[in-house]
Amino acid sequence: MKNIRNFCIIAHIDHGKSTLADRLLDFTGTVTEREKQDQLLDSMDLERERGITIKSHAIQMEYTYKGEEYVLNLIDTPGHVDFSYEVSRSIAACEGALLVVDAAQSIQAQTISNLYLALENDLEIIPVLNKVDLPSANPEEVTDDIVDLLGCDAEEVIPASAKTGIGIEEILEAIIERVPPPKGNPDESLQALIFDSVYNPFRGVETYFRVINGEITKGQQIKFIATGKTYFADEVGTLKLSQVPKKSIKAGDVGYLITGIKDAREVKVGDTITDAKKPTTNAIEGFEDVKPMVFAGIYPVDTEDYEELRNSMEKLQLNDASLVFQPESSAALGFGFRCGFLGMLHLEIIQERLEREFDMTVITTVPNVSYHAYTKKNPEETLLVNNPSDLPDPSGLDRVEEPYIKASIITKSDFVGPVMSLCIEKRGQITNQTYLTQDRVELSFDMPLAEIVFDFYDRLKTVSKGYASFDYSPIGMRASKLVKVDVLINGSSVDALSALIHADNAYNIGKRMCEKLRELIPRQQFDIPIQAAIGAKIISRETIKALRKDVTAKCYGGDISRKRKLLEKQKKGKKRMRQVGNVEIPQQAFMAVLKLND
């Protein structure tokens, strides 16, 4: 066990985490020349294109140092804030972490939040200054920032370049010298932490775990503590680029397990695996069910594709257990699903994967968060509102609570003003402001989650010229004065466009929604009124004028009453059409509500 090292790499998006992992694999000879490719651990097309890690991966390397063989387990972590629970479980499976900071961009918000996670788990932190070969790099200044943040010596920071391979040997040396070997008792009953799972269509769910105590052997009967289910370990092994089956995996090591489970929801990240006959008494702390934060309706463009969409969603769920969905129907869009996502990036990824992997074109409704509603009749009972149309009648409503988050934004000091005014416009309350260096400020806000679901991230990047980085964590529910704004088109309410909005912003947003829809809905043969309403009160109205044929063209000269007669006749026809005509709403109209500021 003394020759095992488990470590992860933590970094902000685009600071060179995947490239550094590639170089470590090259240097330790884990990958042959034939298997080499950039971003080797990012296996999804989407990850390669966007340059982000979505799914965490684990890989084992062997390295000889001072004549001794060492086994190094790299447990990769996703970088985005949406997947912070997965990051926390990956960190819990390690003893050390490489903190990668870009020498050109310095420390960003996610670096700090993931660093705090690592420090809470008592990990040994090895700071790495990446991209030192760039012309725009500022190694001395950024090294000082790292020293201030960690309280380490400047000599401990390893300058490196993952692209050219500078400093890779020093990093491996530091992992072996500084990261402590895993502690654990191989003779105790089995206790292992699940930090990830992948779905293999041929073999069922593959579970990735780290053994804390005891050992897991092939053919052993095991039990998952959180779900209470027992299985047989059909195959256990370690993770090189391909899987290497072994007889057993002992304490301190990382491996994979195949039990033939077909449903990804049975394997929960953060759960504890133990022996079914001699179970361990203490489960590993920190397990929680992944809670979706953002909800949106996903509907097939053609209602006949509903069953096909259901199949696609079920297959996606096998790969991504944090996606939850249930059927719902909308008067405007027909049958579809109400889906829960971890955040906006997760929603984008699911939508993109549906289109790419399953050829499904879908309509996504306005994303919203889940609220708690309390009625006057029964003020103790909490009603969960995931869809604005589920909100009880306002006359019997006692209060509505919405989820709040603690947002931390790191930006250059030149942009403090615009960033603050954006956050205050989004109903944020500033709680803290710290200067990390002379020109970098960390701002902390308490904000409603619903406000950042819309266009917050894009606008934050705009007001800070791309310099601000953003991270958030939930802090519970708070009561708010919310109203439901309905959109009526031609007198009938379109449920897919209704939203819960704070009372102070309702008039403004209702007005902008109507204006936006007027631009997007094509003109018909009759006038179409577009109205925004709170309950029975109309707060805004726009009209799309009718296309009209000049019926009086053939009356040249003559009495005015003849022209009037023709116009009256046309008016009657238009009125009748308006009663029976229905308005086609284009797909962009549903998405446009998100981009009201453009």
Coordinates of C-alpha atoms in Angstrom, one line a residue:
M1 CA 0.0 0.0 0.0
K2 CA 2.9 2.4 0.7
N3 CA 3.6 2.5 -3.1
I4 CA 0.1 3.7 -4.1
R5 CA -0.7 7.4 -4.7
N6 CA -4.2 8.6 -5.4
F7 CA -4.5 12.1 -6.7
C8 CA -6.8 14.4 -8.7
I9 CA -6.3 17.6 -10.8
I10 CA -8.3 20.6 -9.9
A11 CA -8.4 23.7 -12.1
H12 CA -10.7 26.3 -13.6
I13 CA -12.1 25.6 -17.1
D14 CA -9.4 25.9 -19.8
H15 CA -6.4 26.0 -17.5
G16 CA -4.9 22.9 -19.1
K17 CA -6.2 20.0 -16.9
S18 CA -6.8 17.5 -19.7
T19 CA -3.5 18.4 -21.5
L20 CA -1.6 17.9 -18.3
A21 CA -3.3 14.5 -17.8
D22 CA -2.2 13.6 -21.4
R23 CA 1.4 14.5 -20.6
L24 CA 1.5 12.4 -17.4
L25 CA 0.1 9.4 -19.3
D26 CA 2.8 9.9 -22.0
F27 CA 5.6 10.3 -19.5
T28 CA 4.7 7.2 -17.5
G29 CA 4.4 5.1 -20.7
T30 CA 0.7 4.3 -19.9
V31 CA -0.2 5.1 -23.5
T32 CA 1.5 3.7 -26.6
E33 CA 2.2 5.9 -29.6
R34 CA -0.7 4.3 -31.4
E35 CA -3.3 5.2 -28.7
K36 CA -2.1 8.7 -28.3
Q37 CA -4.5 11.6 -29.0
D38 CA -5.2 15.0 -27.4
Q39 CA -7.5 15.1 -24.5
L40 CA -7.3 11.4 -24.2
L41 CA -9.5 11.2 -21.1
D42 CA -12.3 13.3 -22.6
S43 CA -14.0 10.6 -24.6
M44 CA -17.2 12.5 -25.7
D45 CA -17.2 14.6 -28.9
L46 CA -18.8 17.3 -27.0
E47 CA -16.0 17.5 -24.4
R48 CA -13.4 17.7 -27.1
E49 CA -15.2 20.5 -29.0
R50 CA -16.0 22.6 -26.0
G51 CA -12.7 21.9 -24.3
I52 CA -14.5 21.0 -21.0
T53 CA -14.6 17.8 -19.0
I54 CA -18.2 16.6 -18.4
K55 CA -17.7 13.1 -17.1
S56 CA -14.9 12.4 -14.7
H57 CA -12.5 9.6 -15.6
A58 CA -10.0 7.5 -13.7
I59 CA -6.8 6.0 -15.0
Q60 CA -3.9 4.1 -13.4
M61 CA -0.2 4.8 -14.2
E62 CA 2.9 2.9 -13.2
Y63 CA 6.1 4.8 -12.6
T64 CA 9.6 3.8 -11.3
Y65 CA 11.2 6.3 -9.0
K66 CA 14.5 5.7 -7.3
G67 CA 14.3 2.0 -8.2
E68 CA 10.9 1.5 -6.7
E69 CA 7.6 0.8 -8.6
Y70 CA 4.8 3.2 -7.8
V71 CA 1.1 2.9 -8.7
L72 CA -0.4 6.3 -9.4
N73 CA -4.2 6.6 -9.7
L74 CA -5.3 9.8 -11.4
I75 CA -9.0 10.5 -10.6
D76 CA -10.1 13.2 -13.1
T77 CA -12.8 15.7 -12.1
P78 CA -15.2 17.7 -14.2
G79 CA -14.4 21.4 -14.0
H80 CA -17.8 23.1 -14.3
V81 CA -19.8 24.3 -11.3
D82 CA -22.9 22.3 -12.3
F83 CA -21.0 19.1 -11.4
S84 CA -19.7 20.1 -8.1
Y85 CA -21.1 17.1 -6.2
E86 CA -19.2 14.7 -8.5
V87 CA -16.1 16.8 -8.0
S88 CA -16.5 16.5 -4.2
R89 CA -16.8 12.7 -4.4
S90 CA -13.7 12.4 -6.6
I91 CA -11.8 14.5 -4.2
A92 CA -12.9 12.3 -1.3
A93 CA -11.4 9.3 -3.0
C94 CA -7.9 11.0 -3.1
E95 CA -5.1 11.9 -0.8
G96 CA -3.5 14.6 -2.9
A97 CA -4.5 17.2 -5.5
L98 CA -2.6 19.0 -8.2
L99 CA -3.8 22.6 -8.2
V100 CA -3.3 23.8 -11.8
V101 CA -3.3 27.6 -12.4
D102 CA -2.8 29.2 -15.8
A103 CA 0.2 31.5 -15.7
A104 CA -1.6 33.9 -18.1
Q105 CA -5.0 34.0 -16.4
S106 CA -4.1 33.6 -12.7
I107 CA -6.6 32.3 -10.1
Q108 CA -10.3 32.0 -11.0
A109 CA -13.5 31.4 -9.1
Q110 CA -13.8 27.6 -9.6
T111 CA -10.1 27.1 -8.8
I112 CA -10.8 28.5 -5.3
S113 CA -14.1 26.7 -4.7
N114 CA -12.6 23.3 -5.7
L115 CA -9.5 24.1 -3.6
Y116 CA -11.7 24.7 -0.5
L117 CA -13.3 21.3 -1.2
A118 CA -9.9 19.7 -1.3
L119 CA -8.8 21.4 1.9
E120 CA -11.9 20.2 3.7
N121 CA -11.0 16.7 2.8
D122 CA -7.4 17.3 4.1
L123 CA -5.7 16.7 0.7
E124 CA -2.1 17.5 0.2
I125 CA -2.1 20.3 -2.4
I126 CA 0.7 20.5 -5.0
P127 CA 0.5 23.9 -6.8
V128 CA 1.4 23.7 -10.5
L129 CA 1.9 26.9 -12.6
N130 CA 0.9 25.8 -16.1
K131 CA 1.4 27.4 -19.5
V132 CA 4.7 29.1 -18.5
D133 CA 5.9 29.0 -22.1
L134 CA 3.1 31.4 -23.3
P135 CA 4.3 34.9 -24.3
S136 CA 1.5 36.4 -22.2
A137 CA 2.5 34.4 -19.1
N138 CA 3.2 36.2 -15.8
P139 CA 4.9 33.5 -13.8
E140 CA 6.3 35.7 -10.9
E141 CA 3.1 37.5 -10.3
V142 CA 0.9 34.4 -10.4
T143 CA 3.3 32.5 -8.2
D144 CA 2.8 35.3 -5.6
D145 CA -1.0 34.9 -5.9
I146 CA -0.7 31.1 -5.3
V147 CA 1.6 31.7 -2.3
D148 CA -0.9 34.2 -0.8
L149 CA -3.8 31.8 -1.4
L150 CA -2.2 28.6 -0.1
G151 CA 0.3 30.0 2.4
C152 CA 3.1 27.8 0.9
D153 CA 6.6 28.7 -0.1
A154 CA 7.3 30.0 -3.6
E155 CA 9.8 27.0 -4.2
E156 CA 6.9 24.6 -3.8
V157 CA 5.1 25.9 -6.9
I158 CA 6.1 23.8 -9.9
P159 CA 6.4 25.8 -13.1
A160 CA 5.2 23.6 -16.0
S161 CA 3.9 23.6 -19.5
A162 CA 1.6 20.7 -20.3
K163 CA 1.9 21.4 -24.0
T164 CA 5.6 21.2 -24.3
G165 CA 6.2 18.8 -21.4
I166 CA 8.2 21.2 -19.2
G167 CA 8.1 20.2 -15.5
I168 CA 6.3 16.9 -15.9
E169 CA 9.0 14.9 -14.2
E170 CA 9.0 17.3 -11.3
I171 CA 5.2 16.9 -10.9
L172 CA 5.5 13.1 -10.8
E173 CA 8.3 13.4 -8.3
A174 CA 6.2 15.8 -6.1
I175 CA 3.2 13.4 -6.3
I176 CA 5.4 10.5 -4.9
E177 CA 7.3 12.6 -2.4
R178 CA 4.5 14.9 -1.0
V179 CA 1.2 13.0 -1.4
P180 CA 0.8 10.6 1.6
P181 CA 0.1 6.9 0.8
P182 CA -3.4 5.8 1.5
K183 CA -4.3 4.8 5.0
G184 CA -6.6 1.8 5.5
N185 CA -6.8 -1.6 7.0
P186 CA -6.7 -4.5 4.6
D187 CA -8.0 -6.9 7.3
E188 CA -11.2 -5.0 8.2
S189 CA -14.5 -5.7 6.4
L190 CA -14.9 -4.1 3.0
Q191 CA -15.6 -0.4 2.8
A192 CA -15.3 1.3 -0.6
L193 CA -16.5 4.7 -2.0
I194 CA -18.2 4.9 -5.4
F195 CA -17.0 8.1 -7.1
D196 CA -18.3 7.5 -10.6
S197 CA -20.2 5.1 -12.9
V198 CA -20.5 4.6 -16.6
Y199 CA -23.1 2.6 -18.6
N200 CA -21.8 0.0 -21.0
P201 CA -24.6 -1.3 -23.3
F202 CA -23.1 -4.9 -23.3
R203 CA -22.2 -5.3 -19.7
G204 CA -24.5 -3.0 -17.7
V205 CA -23.3 -0.4 -15.3
E206 CA -19.6 -0.2 -14.6
T207 CA -18.9 1.2 -11.1
Y208 CA -15.7 3.1 -10.3
F209 CA -14.7 2.9 -6.6
R210 CA -11.8 3.5 -4.2
V211 CA -11.3 0.8 -1.5
I212 CA -10.9 2.5 1.9
N213 CA -10.7 -0.7 4.1
G214 CA -10.7 -4.4 3.4
E215 CA -10.5 -5.9 -0.1
I216 CA -13.0 -6.7 -2.9
T217 CA -12.6 -10.0 -4.7
K218 CA -14.1 -11.5 -7.8
G219 CA -17.3 -13.4 -7.1
Q220 CA -17.8 -11.8 -3.7
Q221 CA -21.4 -10.9 -2.6
I222 CA -21.5 -7.2 -2.0
K223 CA -24.0 -4.7 -0.8
F224 CA -24.6 -1.0 -1.6
I225 CA -25.4 0.8 1.7
A226 CA -27.6 3.7 0.4
T227 CA -29.9 1.5 -1.8
G228 CA -29.6 -1.5 0.4
K229 CA -29.3 -3.9 -2.6
T230 CA -26.9 -6.8 -2.9
Y231 CA -25.1 -8.1 -6.0
F232 CA -22.3 -10.4 -7.0
A233 CA -19.0 -8.9 -8.1
D234 CA -18.8 -10.6 -11.6
E235 CA -15.6 -8.8 -12.4
V236 CA -13.2 -6.4 -10.6
G237 CA -10.1 -4.8 -12.0
T238 CA -8.0 -1.7 -12.4
L239 CA -8.4 1.0 -15.0
K240 CA -5.6 1.5 -17.5
L241 CA -6.7 2.8 -20.9
S242 CA -8.7 -0.4 -21.2
Q243 CA -9.9 -2.4 -18.2
V244 CA -7.5 -4.9 -16.6
P245 CA -9.4 -7.7 -14.7
K246 CA -7.9 -8.7 -11.4
K247 CA -8.7 -11.3 -8.7
S248 CA -9.0 -8.7 -6.0
I249 CA -8.5 -5.0 -5.3
K250 CA -7.0 -4.2 -1.9
A251 CA -7.3 -1.3 0.5
G252 CA -6.1 2.1 -0.9
D253 CA -6.4 1.1 -4.5
V254 CA -8.9 2.3 -7.2
G255 CA -10.7 0.0 -9.5
Y256 CA -13.9 -0.8 -11.4
L257 CA -16.7 -3.3 -10.7
I258 CA -19.2 -5.0 -13.0
T259 CA -22.2 -6.6 -11.4
G260 CA -24.6 -6.7 -14.4
I261 CA -26.8 -3.9 -13.0
K262 CA -28.9 -2.6 -15.9
D263 CA -30.4 0.5 -14.2
A264 CA -27.9 3.4 -13.7
R265 CA -30.2 4.8 -10.9
E266 CA -29.2 1.9 -8.7
V267 CA -25.6 3.1 -8.6
K268 CA -25.4 6.3 -6.7
V269 CA -22.2 8.4 -6.7
G270 CA -20.9 8.7 -3.1
D271 CA -22.5 5.4 -1.9
T272 CA -20.5 2.9 0.1
I273 CA -19.9 -0.7 -1.1
T274 CA -19.5 -3.3 1.6
D275 CA -19.5 -7.1 2.1
A276 CA -23.0 -8.5 2.2
K277 CA -22.1 -11.2 4.8
K278 CA -19.9 -9.0 7.0
P279 CA -21.1 -5.5 6.4
T280 CA -19.1 -2.5 7.7
T281 CA -21.0 -0.5 10.4
N282 CA -20.0 2.9 9.2
A283 CA -20.9 4.3 5.7
I284 CA -18.6 6.9 4.2
E285 CA -19.8 10.4 5.0
G286 CA -20.9 13.0 2.6
F287 CA -23.4 10.9 0.5
E288 CA -26.4 12.8 -0.8
D289 CA -28.9 12.2 -3.6
V290 CA -28.1 14.6 -6.5
K291 CA -30.7 17.3 -6.5
P292 CA -31.7 18.9 -9.8
M293 CA -31.6 22.7 -9.6
V294 CA -33.1 23.8 -12.9
F295 CA -36.3 22.5 -14.6
A296 CA -37.4 22.8 -18.2
G297 CA -39.9 21.1 -20.4
I298 CA -38.6 19.1 -23.4
Y299 CA -41.1 18.4 -26.2
P300 CA -40.7 16.7 -29.5
V301 CA -41.2 19.1 -32.5
D302 CA -43.5 16.5 -34.0
T303 CA -46.0 15.0 -31.5
E304 CA -45.7 11.6 -33.1
D305 CA -42.1 11.4 -31.9
Y306 CA -43.1 11.3 -28.3
E307 CA -42.4 7.6 -27.7
E308 CA -39.1 7.9 -29.5
L309 CA -38.1 10.8 -27.3
R310 CA -39.0 8.8 -24.2
N311 CA -36.6 6.0 -25.4
S312 CA -33.9 8.5 -26.1
M313 CA -34.2 10.1 -22.7
E314 CA -34.1 6.7 -21.0
K315 CA -30.9 5.8 -22.8
L316 CA -29.4 9.1 -21.9
Q317 CA -30.3 8.5 -18.3
L318 CA -28.3 5.3 -18.3
N319 CA -25.3 7.4 -19.0
D320 CA -26.2 10.3 -16.9
A321 CA -28.1 9.4 -13.7
S322 CA -28.4 13.0 -12.6
L323 CA -31.0 13.7 -15.3
V324 CA -34.6 13.2 -14.0
F325 CA -37.7 13.5 -16.1
Q326 CA -41.4 12.8 -15.9
P327 CA -44.1 13.1 -18.5
E328 CA -46.2 16.2 -18.8
S329 CA -48.5 17.8 -21.4
S330 CA -48.9 21.3 -22.5
A331 CA -51.9 22.8 -24.4
A332 CA -49.5 24.6 -26.8
L333 CA -46.9 21.8 -27.4
G334 CA -48.7 18.5 -26.8
F335 CA -47.0 15.7 -24.9
G336 CA -43.4 16.0 -23.6
F337 CA -41.3 15.7 -20.4
R338 CA -40.5 17.9 -17.4
C339 CA -36.8 17.4 -16.9
G340 CA -34.6 18.3 -14.0
F341 CA -31.0 19.4 -14.6
L342 CA -28.0 20.2 -12.4
G343 CA -27.6 23.6 -14.1
M344 CA -27.7 25.5 -17.4
L345 CA -24.6 23.8 -18.8
H346 CA -26.1 20.4 -18.0
L347 CA -29.4 21.4 -19.9
E348 CA -27.4 22.5 -22.9
I349 CA -25.4 19.3 -23.0
I350 CA -28.5 17.1 -22.7
Q351 CA -30.2 19.0 -25.5
E352 CA -27.1 18.7 -27.7
R353 CA -26.7 15.0 -26.9
L354 CA -30.4 14.3 -27.8
E355 CA -29.8 16.0 -31.2
R356 CA -26.5 14.3 -31.9
E357 CA -26.8 10.8 -30.5
F358 CA -30.5 10.3 -31.1
D359 CA -31.4 12.6 -34.0
M360 CA -34.2 14.2 -32.0
T361 CA -35.1 17.8 -32.6
V362 CA -36.7 19.1 -29.5
I363 CA -38.3 22.3 -28.2
T364 CA -37.1 23.4 -24.8
T365 CA -39.4 25.6 -22.7
V366 CA -38.2 28.4 -20.4
P367 CA -36.0 26.9 -17.7
N368 CA -37.1 27.6 -14.1
V369 CA -36.3 26.4 -10.6
S370 CA -38.4 24.5 -8.2
Y371 CA -40.3 26.6 -5.6
H372 CA -42.1 25.8 -2.3
A373 CA -45.6 27.1 -2.1
Y374 CA -47.7 27.3 1.1
T375 CA -51.5 27.8 1.1
K376 CA -53.5 29.7 3.7
K377 CA -55.7 26.7 4.3
N378 CA -52.7 24.4 5.2
P379 CA -49.7 26.6 6.0
E380 CA -47.6 23.7 7.3
E381 CA -47.8 21.6 4.1
T382 CA -45.1 22.3 1.5
L383 CA -46.2 22.1 -2.1
L384 CA -43.3 21.5 -4.6
V385 CA -43.8 23.7 -7.7
N386 CA -41.6 22.6 -10.6
N387 CA -43.8 24.1 -13.3
P388 CA -45.3 27.6 -13.1
S389 CA -48.7 26.2 -14.1
D390 CA -48.7 24.1 -10.9
L391 CA -48.8 27.2 -8.7
P392 CA -52.0 27.3 -6.5
D393 CA -54.6 30.0 -7.0
P394 CA -53.1 33.4 -5.8
S395 CA -56.2 34.1 -3.6
G396 CA -55.5 31.1 -1.4
L397 CA -51.7 31.4 -1.4
D398 CA -49.9 32.2 1.9
R399 CA -46.3 32.5 0.6
V400 CA -43.9 31.2 -2.0
E401 CA -40.3 30.4 -1.2
E402 CA -37.5 30.2 -3.8
P403 CA -34.0 28.7 -3.7
Y404 CA -31.1 31.1 -3.0
I405 CA -27.5 30.7 -3.8
K406 CA -24.2 32.1 -2.5
A407 CA -22.5 33.4 -5.6
S408 CA -18.8 34.2 -5.7
I409 CA -17.5 36.2 -8.6
I410 CA -13.8 37.0 -9.2
T411 CA -13.1 39.9 -11.5
K412 CA -10.6 42.6 -12.3
S413 CA -11.1 45.6 -10.1
D414 CA -11.9 47.8 -13.2
F415 CA -15.2 45.9 -13.6
V416 CA -16.5 45.9 -10.0
G417 CA -19.1 48.6 -10.8
P418 CA -20.8 46.9 -13.8
V419 CA -20.7 43.5 -12.1
M420 CA -22.3 44.9 -8.9
S421 CA -25.0 46.7 -10.8
L422 CA -25.7 43.5 -12.8
C423 CA -26.0 41.4 -9.6
I424 CA -28.2 44.0 -7.9
E425 CA -30.5 44.1 -10.9
K426 CA -30.8 40.4 -10.5
R427 CA -32.0 40.9 -6.9
G428 CA -28.6 40.0 -5.4
Q429 CA -27.4 41.3 -2.0
I430 CA -23.7 41.8 -1.6
T431 CA -22.3 40.0 1.5
N432 CA -18.6 40.4 1.0
Q433 CA -15.9 42.0 -1.0
T434 CA -12.2 41.0 -0.8
Y435 CA -9.2 42.2 -2.8
L436 CA -7.2 39.0 -3.6
T437 CA -4.5 41.2 -5.2
Q438 CA -4.4 44.9 -6.2
D439 CA -6.4 44.3 -9.3
R440 CA -8.4 41.2 -8.6
V441 CA -11.6 41.3 -6.4
E442 CA -13.7 38.5 -5.1
L443 CA -17.4 39.6 -4.6
S444 CA -19.9 37.4 -2.7
F445 CA -23.6 37.8 -3.2
D446 CA -26.7 36.1 -2.0
M447 CA -29.0 35.7 -5.0
P448 CA -32.1 33.9 -6.1
L449 CA -31.2 30.9 -8.3
A450 CA -34.0 31.8 -10.7
E451 CA -32.2 35.0 -11.7
I452 CA -29.1 33.3 -12.8
V453 CA -30.9 30.6 -14.8
F454 CA -31.7 33.1 -17.6
D455 CA -29.0 35.1 -19.2
F456 CA -26.9 35.9 -16.2
Y457 CA -23.7 34.1 -17.2
D458 CA -23.6 35.6 -20.7
R459 CA -24.2 39.1 -19.4
L460 CA -21.6 38.7 -16.6
K461 CA -19.0 37.8 -19.3
T462 CA -20.1 40.9 -21.4
V463 CA -19.9 43.5 -18.6
S464 CA -16.5 42.2 -17.5
K465 CA -15.2 41.8 -21.1
G466 CA -14.8 38.1 -20.4
Y467 CA -12.7 38.5 -17.3
A468 CA -15.2 37.5 -14.5
S469 CA -15.3 33.9 -13.3
F470 CA -18.4 32.7 -11.4
D471 CA -19.1 29.9 -9.0
Y472 CA -22.1 29.2 -6.8
S473 CA -23.4 27.0 -4.0
P474 CA -27.0 26.6 -2.8
I475 CA -27.9 28.1 0.7
G476 CA -31.5 27.1 1.1
M477 CA -35.0 28.5 0.5
R478 CA -36.2 32.1 1.3
A479 CA -39.7 33.6 1.1
S480 CA -40.2 35.9 -1.9
K481 CA -42.9 38.0 -3.4
L482 CA -43.5 36.0 -6.7
V483 CA -46.3 36.3 -9.2
K484 CA -47.2 34.1 -12.2
V485 CA -47.1 36.0 -15.5
D486 CA -49.1 34.3 -18.2
V487 CA -48.9 35.0 -21.9
L488 CA -52.1 35.1 -23.9
I489 CA -52.0 34.9 -27.6
N490 CA -55.2 35.6 -29.4
G491 CA -57.0 35.3 -26.0
S492 CA -55.8 31.9 -25.1
S493 CA -53.0 31.3 -22.6
V494 CA -49.8 29.6 -23.8
D495 CA -48.8 27.5 -20.8
A496 CA -45.2 26.9 -22.1
L497 CA -44.5 30.6 -21.9
S498 CA -45.8 31.3 -18.4
A499 CA -43.2 32.1 -15.8
L500 CA -42.9 32.9 -12.0
I501 CA -41.4 36.3 -11.7
H502 CA -40.7 38.6 -8.8
A503 CA -43.5 41.2 -8.4
D504 CA -41.2 44.2 -8.9
N505 CA -39.9 42.9 -12.3
A506 CA -43.2 41.4 -13.5
Y507 CA -44.5 44.5 -15.4
N508 CA -41.1 45.1 -17.1
I509 CA -40.6 41.5 -18.2
G510 CA -44.2 41.0 -19.3
K511 CA -43.9 44.1 -21.5
R512 CA -40.6 42.9 -23.0
M513 CA -42.0 39.4 -23.6
C514 CA -44.9 40.8 -25.6
E515 CA -42.6 43.0 -27.7
K516 CA -40.3 40.1 -28.4
L517 CA -43.2 37.8 -29.4
R518 CA -44.6 40.5 -31.7
E519 CA -41.4 40.4 -33.7
L520 CA -41.2 36.6 -33.9
I521 CA -44.8 35.5 -34.6
P522 CA -45.6 35.7 -38.3
R523 CA -48.5 37.9 -39.4
Q524 CA -51.8 36.1 -40.1
Q525 CA -55.0 37.1 -42.0
F526 CA -56.4 38.6 -38.8
D527 CA -55.2 40.8 -35.9
I528 CA -53.5 38.9 -33.1
P529 CA -53.4 40.4 -29.7
I530 CA -50.5 39.3 -27.5
Q531 CA -51.1 40.0 -23.8
A532 CA -49.2 39.5 -20.6
A533 CA -51.4 38.9 -17.5
I534 CA -51.1 38.4 -13.8
G535 CA -54.2 36.5 -12.8
A536 CA -57.1 38.3 -14.5
K537 CA -55.2 41.6 -14.8
I538 CA -53.6 42.4 -18.2
I539 CA -50.3 44.2 -17.7
S540 CA -49.2 44.6 -21.2
R541 CA -50.5 44.2 -24.8
E542 CA -49.0 44.3 -28.3
T543 CA -51.0 43.6 -31.5
I544 CA -49.7 41.9 -34.7
K545 CA -51.6 43.6 -37.5
A546 CA -53.4 41.6 -40.1
L547 CA -52.3 41.1 -43.6
R548 CA -55.0 42.9 -45.6
K549 CA -56.0 42.7 -49.2
D550 CA -57.1 46.0 -50.8
V551 CA -60.7 45.1 -51.5
T552 CA -61.6 48.6 -52.6
A553 CA -59.2 48.6 -55.5
K554 CA -61.9 47.8 -58.1
C555 CA -64.1 50.8 -56.9
Y556 CA -62.9 53.7 -58.9
G557 CA -64.8 56.9 -58.1
G558 CA -68.4 56.4 -57.1
D559 CA -70.0 56.8 -53.7
I560 CA -68.1 56.3 -50.4
S561 CA -70.8 54.0 -49.1
R562 CA -69.9 51.4 -51.7
K563 CA -66.3 51.3 -50.4
R564 CA -67.5 51.2 -46.8
K565 CA -69.8 48.2 -47.6
L566 CA -66.9 46.2 -49.0
L567 CA -64.7 47.1 -46.0
E568 CA -67.4 46.1 -43.6
K569 CA -67.8 42.8 -45.4
Q570 CA -64.0 42.2 -45.1
K571 CA -64.1 43.1 -41.4
K572 CA -66.8 40.5 -40.7
G573 CA -64.7 37.8 -42.4
K574 CA -61.6 38.7 -40.4
K575 CA -63.6 38.6 -37.2
R576 CA -64.9 35.1 -38.0
M577 CA -61.4 34.0 -38.9
R578 CA -60.0 35.3 -35.7
Q579 CA -62.5 33.2 -33.7
V580 CA -61.6 29.9 -35.4
G581 CA -58.0 30.7 -36.5
N582 CA -55.2 29.4 -34.4
V583 CA -51.7 30.9 -34.2
E584 CA -48.6 28.9 -35.0
I585 CA -45.8 29.8 -32.6
P586 CA -42.3 29.3 -34.0
Q587 CA -39.6 27.5 -32.0
Q588 CA -37.5 30.7 -31.6
A589 CA -40.3 32.3 -29.6
F590 CA -39.9 29.8 -26.8
M591 CA -36.2 30.4 -26.7
A592 CA -36.4 34.2 -27.2
V593 CA -37.9 34.6 -23.7
L594 CA -34.5 33.8 -22.4
K595 CA -32.7 36.5 -24.3
L596 CA -34.9 39.4 -23.5
N597 CA -31.9 41.8 -23.3
D598 CA -30.6 41.2 -26.8

